[in-house]
Short mmCIF file of C-alpha atoms in Angstrom, two decimals:
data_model
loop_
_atom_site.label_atom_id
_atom_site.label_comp_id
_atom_site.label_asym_id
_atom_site.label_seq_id
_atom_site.Cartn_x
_atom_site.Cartn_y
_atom_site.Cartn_z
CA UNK A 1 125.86 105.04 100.51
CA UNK A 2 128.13 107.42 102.01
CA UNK A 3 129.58 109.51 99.16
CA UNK A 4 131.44 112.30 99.70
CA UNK A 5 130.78 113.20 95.57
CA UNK A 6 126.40 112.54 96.66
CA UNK A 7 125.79 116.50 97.16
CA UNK A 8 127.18 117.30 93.86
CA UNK A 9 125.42 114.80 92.18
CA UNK A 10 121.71 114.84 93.92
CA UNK A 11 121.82 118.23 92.63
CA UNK A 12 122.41 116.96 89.28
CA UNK A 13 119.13 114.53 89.22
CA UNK A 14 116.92 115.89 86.85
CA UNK A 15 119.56 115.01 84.56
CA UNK A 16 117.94 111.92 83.62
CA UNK A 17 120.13 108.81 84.32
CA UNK A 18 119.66 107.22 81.08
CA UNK A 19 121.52 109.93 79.02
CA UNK A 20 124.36 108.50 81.93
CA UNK A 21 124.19 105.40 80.92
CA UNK A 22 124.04 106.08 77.11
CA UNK A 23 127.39 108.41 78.33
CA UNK A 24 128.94 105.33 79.45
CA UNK A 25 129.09 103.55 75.74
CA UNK A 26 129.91 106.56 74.07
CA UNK A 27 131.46 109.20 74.27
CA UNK A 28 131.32 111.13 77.68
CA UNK A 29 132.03 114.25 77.05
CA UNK A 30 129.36 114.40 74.74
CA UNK A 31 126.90 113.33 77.06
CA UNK A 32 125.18 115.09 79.82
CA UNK A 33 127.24 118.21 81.03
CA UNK A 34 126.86 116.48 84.28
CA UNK A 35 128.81 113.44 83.76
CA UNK A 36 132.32 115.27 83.15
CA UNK A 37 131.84 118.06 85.13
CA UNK A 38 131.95 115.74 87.91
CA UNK A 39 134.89 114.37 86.80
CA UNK A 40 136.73 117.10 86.15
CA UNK A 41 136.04 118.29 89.44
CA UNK A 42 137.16 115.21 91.00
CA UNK A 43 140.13 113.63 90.15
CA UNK A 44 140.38 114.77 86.49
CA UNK A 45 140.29 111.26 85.27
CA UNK A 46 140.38 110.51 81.71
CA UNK A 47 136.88 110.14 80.28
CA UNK A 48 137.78 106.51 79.26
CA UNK A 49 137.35 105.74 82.75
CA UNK A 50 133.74 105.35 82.10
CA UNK A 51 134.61 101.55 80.36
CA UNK A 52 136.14 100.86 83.61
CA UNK A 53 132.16 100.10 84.83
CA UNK A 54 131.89 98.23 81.44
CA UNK A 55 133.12 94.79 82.75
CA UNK A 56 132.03 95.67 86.01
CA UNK A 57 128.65 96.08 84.66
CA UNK A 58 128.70 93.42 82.00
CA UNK A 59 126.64 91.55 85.32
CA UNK A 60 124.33 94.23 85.25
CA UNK A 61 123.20 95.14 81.67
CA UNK A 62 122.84 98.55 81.60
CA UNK A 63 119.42 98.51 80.27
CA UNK A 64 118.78 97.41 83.52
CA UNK A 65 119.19 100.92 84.67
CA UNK A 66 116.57 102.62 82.54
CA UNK A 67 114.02 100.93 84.29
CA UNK A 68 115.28 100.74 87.91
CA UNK A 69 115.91 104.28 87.65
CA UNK A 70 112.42 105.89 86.58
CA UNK A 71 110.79 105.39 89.57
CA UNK A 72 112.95 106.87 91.85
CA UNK A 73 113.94 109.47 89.85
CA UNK A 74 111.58 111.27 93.07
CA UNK A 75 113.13 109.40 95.59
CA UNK A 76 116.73 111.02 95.63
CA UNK A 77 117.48 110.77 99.74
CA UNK A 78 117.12 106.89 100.06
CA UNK A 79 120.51 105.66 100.04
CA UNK A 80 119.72 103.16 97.82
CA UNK A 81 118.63 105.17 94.73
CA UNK A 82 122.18 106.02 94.82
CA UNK A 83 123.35 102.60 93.15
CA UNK A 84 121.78 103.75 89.63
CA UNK A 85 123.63 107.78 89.96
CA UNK A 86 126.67 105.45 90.96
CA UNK A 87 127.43 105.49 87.32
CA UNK A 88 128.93 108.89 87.54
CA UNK A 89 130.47 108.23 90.86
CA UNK A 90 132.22 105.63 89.60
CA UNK A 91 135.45 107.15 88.14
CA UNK A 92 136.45 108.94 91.60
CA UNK A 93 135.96 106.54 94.13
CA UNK A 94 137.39 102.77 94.35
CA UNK A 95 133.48 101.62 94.55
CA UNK A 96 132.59 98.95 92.33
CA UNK A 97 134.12 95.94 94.24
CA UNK A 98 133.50 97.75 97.52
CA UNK A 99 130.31 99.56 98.20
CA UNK A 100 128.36 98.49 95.52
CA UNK A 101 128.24 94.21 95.27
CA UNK A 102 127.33 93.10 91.92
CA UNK A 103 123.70 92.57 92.65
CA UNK A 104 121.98 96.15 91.99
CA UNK A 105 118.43 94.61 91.55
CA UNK A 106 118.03 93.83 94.42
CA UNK A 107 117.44 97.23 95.57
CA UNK A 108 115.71 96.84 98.85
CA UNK A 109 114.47 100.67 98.73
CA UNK A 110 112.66 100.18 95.87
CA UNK A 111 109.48 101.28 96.77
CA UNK A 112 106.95 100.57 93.30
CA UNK A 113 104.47 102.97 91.84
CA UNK A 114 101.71 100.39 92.86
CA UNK A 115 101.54 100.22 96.45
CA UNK A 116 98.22 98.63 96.73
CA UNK A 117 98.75 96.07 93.64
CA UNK A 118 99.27 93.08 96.92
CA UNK A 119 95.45 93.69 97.52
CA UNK A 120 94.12 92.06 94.11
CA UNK A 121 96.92 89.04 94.57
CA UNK A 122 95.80 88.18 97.70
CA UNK A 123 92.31 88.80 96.74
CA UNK A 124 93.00 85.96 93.70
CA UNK A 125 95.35 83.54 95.83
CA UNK A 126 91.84 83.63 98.26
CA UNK A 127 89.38 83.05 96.15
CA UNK A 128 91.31 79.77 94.29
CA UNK A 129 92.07 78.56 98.10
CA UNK A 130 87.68 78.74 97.70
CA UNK A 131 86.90 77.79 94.62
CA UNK A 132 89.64 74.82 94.37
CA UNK A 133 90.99 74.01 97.55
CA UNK A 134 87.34 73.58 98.84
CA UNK A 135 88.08 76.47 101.58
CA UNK A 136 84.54 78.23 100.17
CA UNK A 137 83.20 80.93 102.24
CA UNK A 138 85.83 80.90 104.71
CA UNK A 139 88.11 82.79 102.26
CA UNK A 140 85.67 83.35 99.64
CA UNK A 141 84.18 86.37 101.69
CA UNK A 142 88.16 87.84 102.52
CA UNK A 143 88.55 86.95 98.35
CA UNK A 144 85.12 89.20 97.58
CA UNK A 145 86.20 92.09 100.47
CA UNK A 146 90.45 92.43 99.33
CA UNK A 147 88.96 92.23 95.99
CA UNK A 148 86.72 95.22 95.82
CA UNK A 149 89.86 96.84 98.20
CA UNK A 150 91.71 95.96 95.11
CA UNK A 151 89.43 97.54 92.67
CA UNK A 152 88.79 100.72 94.72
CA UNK A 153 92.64 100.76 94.83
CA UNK A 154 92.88 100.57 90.88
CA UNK A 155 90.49 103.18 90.44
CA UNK A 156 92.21 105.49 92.47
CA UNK A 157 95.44 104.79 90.35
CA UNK A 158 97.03 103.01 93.49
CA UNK A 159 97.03 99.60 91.31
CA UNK A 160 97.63 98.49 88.05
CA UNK A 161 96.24 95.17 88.02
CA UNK A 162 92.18 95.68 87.81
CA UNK A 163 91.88 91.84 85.72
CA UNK A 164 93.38 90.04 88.71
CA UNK A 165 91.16 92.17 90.98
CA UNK A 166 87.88 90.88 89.04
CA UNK A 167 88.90 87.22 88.92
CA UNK A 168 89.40 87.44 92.92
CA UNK A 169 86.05 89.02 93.37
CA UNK A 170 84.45 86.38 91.13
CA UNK A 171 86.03 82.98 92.65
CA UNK A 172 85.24 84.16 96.28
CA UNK A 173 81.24 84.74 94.75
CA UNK A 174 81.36 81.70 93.51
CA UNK A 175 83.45 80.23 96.41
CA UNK A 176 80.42 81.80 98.40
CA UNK A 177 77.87 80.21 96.39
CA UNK A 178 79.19 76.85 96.04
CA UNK A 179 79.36 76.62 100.24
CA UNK A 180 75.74 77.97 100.27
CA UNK A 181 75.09 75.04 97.56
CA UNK A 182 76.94 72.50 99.72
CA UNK A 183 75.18 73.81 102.59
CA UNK A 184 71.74 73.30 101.03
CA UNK A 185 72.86 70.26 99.85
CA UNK A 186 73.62 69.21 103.28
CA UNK A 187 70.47 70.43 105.12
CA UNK A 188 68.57 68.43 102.24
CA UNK A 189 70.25 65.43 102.94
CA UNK A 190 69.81 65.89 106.95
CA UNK A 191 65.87 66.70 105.97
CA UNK A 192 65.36 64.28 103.55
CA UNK A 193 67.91 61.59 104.01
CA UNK A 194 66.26 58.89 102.49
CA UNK A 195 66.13 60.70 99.23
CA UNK A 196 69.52 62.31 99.26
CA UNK A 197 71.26 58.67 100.54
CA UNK A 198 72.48 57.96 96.95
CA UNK A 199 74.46 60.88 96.96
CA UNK A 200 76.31 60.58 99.72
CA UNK A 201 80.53 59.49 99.21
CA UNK A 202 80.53 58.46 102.74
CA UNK A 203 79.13 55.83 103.86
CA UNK A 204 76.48 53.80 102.71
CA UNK A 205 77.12 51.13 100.01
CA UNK A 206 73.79 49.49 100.24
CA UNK A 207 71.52 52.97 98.70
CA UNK A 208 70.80 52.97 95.31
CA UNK B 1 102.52 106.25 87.36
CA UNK B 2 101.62 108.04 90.56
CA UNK B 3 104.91 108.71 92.96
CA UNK B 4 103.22 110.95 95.14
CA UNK B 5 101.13 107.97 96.39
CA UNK B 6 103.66 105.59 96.17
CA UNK B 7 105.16 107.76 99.30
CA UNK B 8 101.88 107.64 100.80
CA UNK B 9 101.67 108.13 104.64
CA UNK B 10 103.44 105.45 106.81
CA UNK B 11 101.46 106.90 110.43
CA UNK B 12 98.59 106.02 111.85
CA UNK B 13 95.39 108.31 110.08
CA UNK B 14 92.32 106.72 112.32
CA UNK B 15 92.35 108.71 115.81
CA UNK B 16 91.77 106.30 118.48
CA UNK B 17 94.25 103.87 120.36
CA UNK B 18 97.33 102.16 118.79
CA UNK B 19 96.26 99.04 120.46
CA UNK B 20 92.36 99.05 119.60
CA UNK B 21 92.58 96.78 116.44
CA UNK B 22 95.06 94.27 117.34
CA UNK B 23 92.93 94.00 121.00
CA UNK B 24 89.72 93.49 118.81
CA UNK B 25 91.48 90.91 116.97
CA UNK B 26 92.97 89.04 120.07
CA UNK B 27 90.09 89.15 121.65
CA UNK B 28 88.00 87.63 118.53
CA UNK B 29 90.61 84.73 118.28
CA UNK B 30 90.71 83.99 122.08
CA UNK B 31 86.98 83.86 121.76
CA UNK B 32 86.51 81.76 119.01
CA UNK B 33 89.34 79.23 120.76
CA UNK B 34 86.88 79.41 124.21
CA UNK B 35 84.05 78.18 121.95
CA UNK B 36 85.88 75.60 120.47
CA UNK B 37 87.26 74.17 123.60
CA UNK B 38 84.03 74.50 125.13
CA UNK B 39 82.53 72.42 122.60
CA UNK B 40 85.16 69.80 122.25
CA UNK B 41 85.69 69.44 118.63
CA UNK B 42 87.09 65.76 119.04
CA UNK B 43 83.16 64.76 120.08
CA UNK B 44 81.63 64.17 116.80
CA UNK B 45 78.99 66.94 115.98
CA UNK B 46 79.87 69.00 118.99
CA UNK B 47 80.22 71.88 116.51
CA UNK B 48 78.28 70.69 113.43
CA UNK B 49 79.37 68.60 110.29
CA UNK B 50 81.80 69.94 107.35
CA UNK B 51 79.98 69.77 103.90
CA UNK B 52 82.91 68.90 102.17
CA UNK B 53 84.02 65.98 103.94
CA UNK B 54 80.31 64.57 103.76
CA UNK B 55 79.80 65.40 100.43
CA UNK B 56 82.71 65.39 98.55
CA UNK B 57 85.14 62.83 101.40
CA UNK B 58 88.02 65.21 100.46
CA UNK B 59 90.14 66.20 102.99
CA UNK B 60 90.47 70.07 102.76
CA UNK B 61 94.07 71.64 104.09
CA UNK B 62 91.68 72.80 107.25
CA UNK B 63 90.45 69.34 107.96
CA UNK B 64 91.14 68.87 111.77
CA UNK B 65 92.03 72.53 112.71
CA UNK B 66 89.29 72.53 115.01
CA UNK B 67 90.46 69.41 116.85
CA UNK B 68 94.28 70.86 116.59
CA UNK B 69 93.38 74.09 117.96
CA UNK B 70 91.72 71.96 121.04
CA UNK B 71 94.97 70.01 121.80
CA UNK B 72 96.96 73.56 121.52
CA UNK B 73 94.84 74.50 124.31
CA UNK B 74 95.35 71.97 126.28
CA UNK B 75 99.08 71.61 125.55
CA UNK B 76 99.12 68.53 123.28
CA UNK B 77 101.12 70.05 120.53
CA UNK B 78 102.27 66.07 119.38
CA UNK B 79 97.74 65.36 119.39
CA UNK B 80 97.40 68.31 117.71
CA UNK B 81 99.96 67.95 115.24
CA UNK B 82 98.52 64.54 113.74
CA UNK B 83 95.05 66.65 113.79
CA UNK B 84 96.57 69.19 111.08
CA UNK B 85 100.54 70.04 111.14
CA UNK B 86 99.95 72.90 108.68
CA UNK B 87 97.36 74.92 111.43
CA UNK B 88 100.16 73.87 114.58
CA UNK B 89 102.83 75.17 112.28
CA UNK B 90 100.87 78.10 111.30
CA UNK B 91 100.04 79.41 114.74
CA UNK B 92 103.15 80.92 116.00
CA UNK B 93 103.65 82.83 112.55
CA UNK B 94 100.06 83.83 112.82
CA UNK B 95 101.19 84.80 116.57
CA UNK B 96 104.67 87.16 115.29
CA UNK B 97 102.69 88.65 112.62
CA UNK B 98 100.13 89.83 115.43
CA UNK B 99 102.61 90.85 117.83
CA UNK B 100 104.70 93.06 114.56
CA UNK B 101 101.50 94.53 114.04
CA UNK B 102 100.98 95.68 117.80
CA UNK B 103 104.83 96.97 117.60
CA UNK B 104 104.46 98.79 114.29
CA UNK B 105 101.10 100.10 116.13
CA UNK B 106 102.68 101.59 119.20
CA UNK B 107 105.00 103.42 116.57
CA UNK B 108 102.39 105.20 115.03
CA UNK B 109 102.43 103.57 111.80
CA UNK B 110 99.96 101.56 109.94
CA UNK B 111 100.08 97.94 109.22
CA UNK B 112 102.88 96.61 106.52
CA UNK B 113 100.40 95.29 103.88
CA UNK B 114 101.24 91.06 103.36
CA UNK B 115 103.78 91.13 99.99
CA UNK B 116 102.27 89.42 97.22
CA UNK B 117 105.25 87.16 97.12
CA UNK B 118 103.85 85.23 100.49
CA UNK B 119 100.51 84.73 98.52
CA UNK B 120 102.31 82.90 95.76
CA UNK B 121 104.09 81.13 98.70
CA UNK B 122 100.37 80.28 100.63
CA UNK B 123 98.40 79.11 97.72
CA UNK B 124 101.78 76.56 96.58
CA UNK B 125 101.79 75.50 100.56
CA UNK B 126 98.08 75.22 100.73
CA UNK B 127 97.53 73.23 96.94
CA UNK B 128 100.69 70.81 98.44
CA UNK B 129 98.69 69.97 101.29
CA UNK B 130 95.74 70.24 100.30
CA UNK B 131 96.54 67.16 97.96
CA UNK B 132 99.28 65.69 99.57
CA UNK B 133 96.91 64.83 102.70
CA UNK B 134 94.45 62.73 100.44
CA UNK B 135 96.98 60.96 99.04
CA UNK B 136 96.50 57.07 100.70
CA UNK B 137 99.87 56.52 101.47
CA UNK B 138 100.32 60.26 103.38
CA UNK B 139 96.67 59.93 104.78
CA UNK B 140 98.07 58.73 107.75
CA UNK B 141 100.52 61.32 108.71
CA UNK B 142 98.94 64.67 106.83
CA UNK B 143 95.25 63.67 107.61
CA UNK B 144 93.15 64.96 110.00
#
């Protein structure tokens, strides 16, 4: 958000965040040279102002951090990667009940690693709609095409989910060749329909 | 982990118009509507027979699209709602997403790719219906 402290502390970023957080619980000025050369250069406050985030955080676990951070350790101008280097901000400004709400996962910014990883969900939510919900080629071929999407994507490192992938590609083949089946079936019973009357749900009670 | 590609390009990389693909797709759906008023769904065979139904008698969440997407076109929304409420309710998302898609088009940038989180959200919608509608007592107000 708007910080005065951000251009001081975007040039800090390859410090890695973590070592901020691990700051927080003990001792800061034994942490990253970072952490109280910002304070110092603020408003001198006491190191001990790092528990102040303590019960602010309590809501956010600051493990929590670790792993929100390390992808956008690359993103530094998107205002919202600013919630995590908010740590260090902390002591100088009046931000924890203000500009930052007690809700940092939602990060809306967040953009993941795996852009392409909605291709293979799709691809499986398709191919069940097929295979179980009796939609058979109609999604089955959209299941077979986002799933190779989805596979292309993995290989290219776009994706991290190459099982779900397969299993889409399967169901909509076999979402495919269960319509064909039906199909067959159907121009069977149409050619034949003496033959193929006993199989039939609707209708005739008298057959077989 | 790959961050450069996670910042991949947000613009348009095919040269041609901005409104080519969503025109093509417009065009295919206002088609395929022409045909299936032209046919008159609600005449029995006008457009073939579903396997399912005459195989299997289960009512897919599809059943009665065809016949919905008749009464739409001729302004019947309560006809086509008894036909298949899911397909009348899904047509004028189906129509925002189309016209986001032209917008983000005439921007310059490249479609927003569906979040997974609305697949988790159509295959619990679709299963609901889908089984929901061949339940006797709902037949009646979910069936085609």
């Amino acid at each position: 958000m708007s910080d005065p402290n951000v251009p001081s502390e975007t040039s800090q970023q390859p410090e890695p965040p973590a070592a901020a957080a691990a700051a927080a619980d003990a001792a800061p000025g034994a942490g990253a040279a970072a952490v109280p050369a910002a304070t110092e250069q603020q408003v001198g406050h006491p190191p001990t102002q790092y528990a102040e985030p303590g019960p602010a955080e309590a809501q956010y676990a600051p493990t929590q951090y670790p792993q929100a951070q390390q992808p956008q350790t690359p993103y530094p101008q998107t205002p919202y990667s600013q919630t995590p280097y908010s740590q260090t901000s902390y002591p100088q400004t009046g931000y924890a009940q203000t500009e930052y709400p007690p809700a940092p996962y939602q990060q809306p910014g967040y953009v993941s690693p795996y852009p392409k990883n909605d291709l293979a969900v799709w691809s499986l939510v398709l191919g069940l709609a097929g295979f179980v919900l009796g939609c058979l080629f109609v999604t089955g071929i959209p299941a077979v095409i986002l799933g190779r999407n989805a596979q292309r994507a993995v290989a290219e490192g776009q994706a991290n989910n190459p099982g779900l992938a397969t299993t889409g590609v399967v169901l909509g083949w076999v979402s495919i060749a269960l319509s064909v089946g039906l199909l067959v079936l159907l121009g069977l019973t149409m050619l034949f329909g003496v033959i193929a009357l006993p199989f039939l749900v609707v209708g005739s009670s008298s057959a077989g | 982990m790959t961050p450069a590609t996670a910042l991949a390009p947000d613009r348009l990389t095919r040269p041609g118009a901005w409104w080519r693909a969503p025109a093509v797709t417009a065009g295919l759906a206002a088609l395929g509507t022409a045909v299936v008023v032209w046919r008159d769904p609600h005449v029995s065979g006008s457009l073939g027979a579903c396997p399912l139904l005459l195989l299997t008698g289960f009512v897919c969440p599809a059943c009665g699209a065809l016949r919905a997407t008749d009464d739409l076109a001729h302004g019947r929304v309560a006809e086509a709602w008894s036909h298949n409420p899911l397909w009348v309710a899904l047509v004028p998302v189906l129509l925002v997403l189309w016209a986001r898609w032209l917008v983000r088009r005439r921007r310059g940038q490249s479609a927003r790719p569906l979040s997974s989180r609305w697949a988790v959200v159509a295959l619990v919608v679709l299963v609901v219906f889908g089984a929901l509608r061949n339940l006797p007592g709902l037949a009646p107000v979910l069936g085609p």
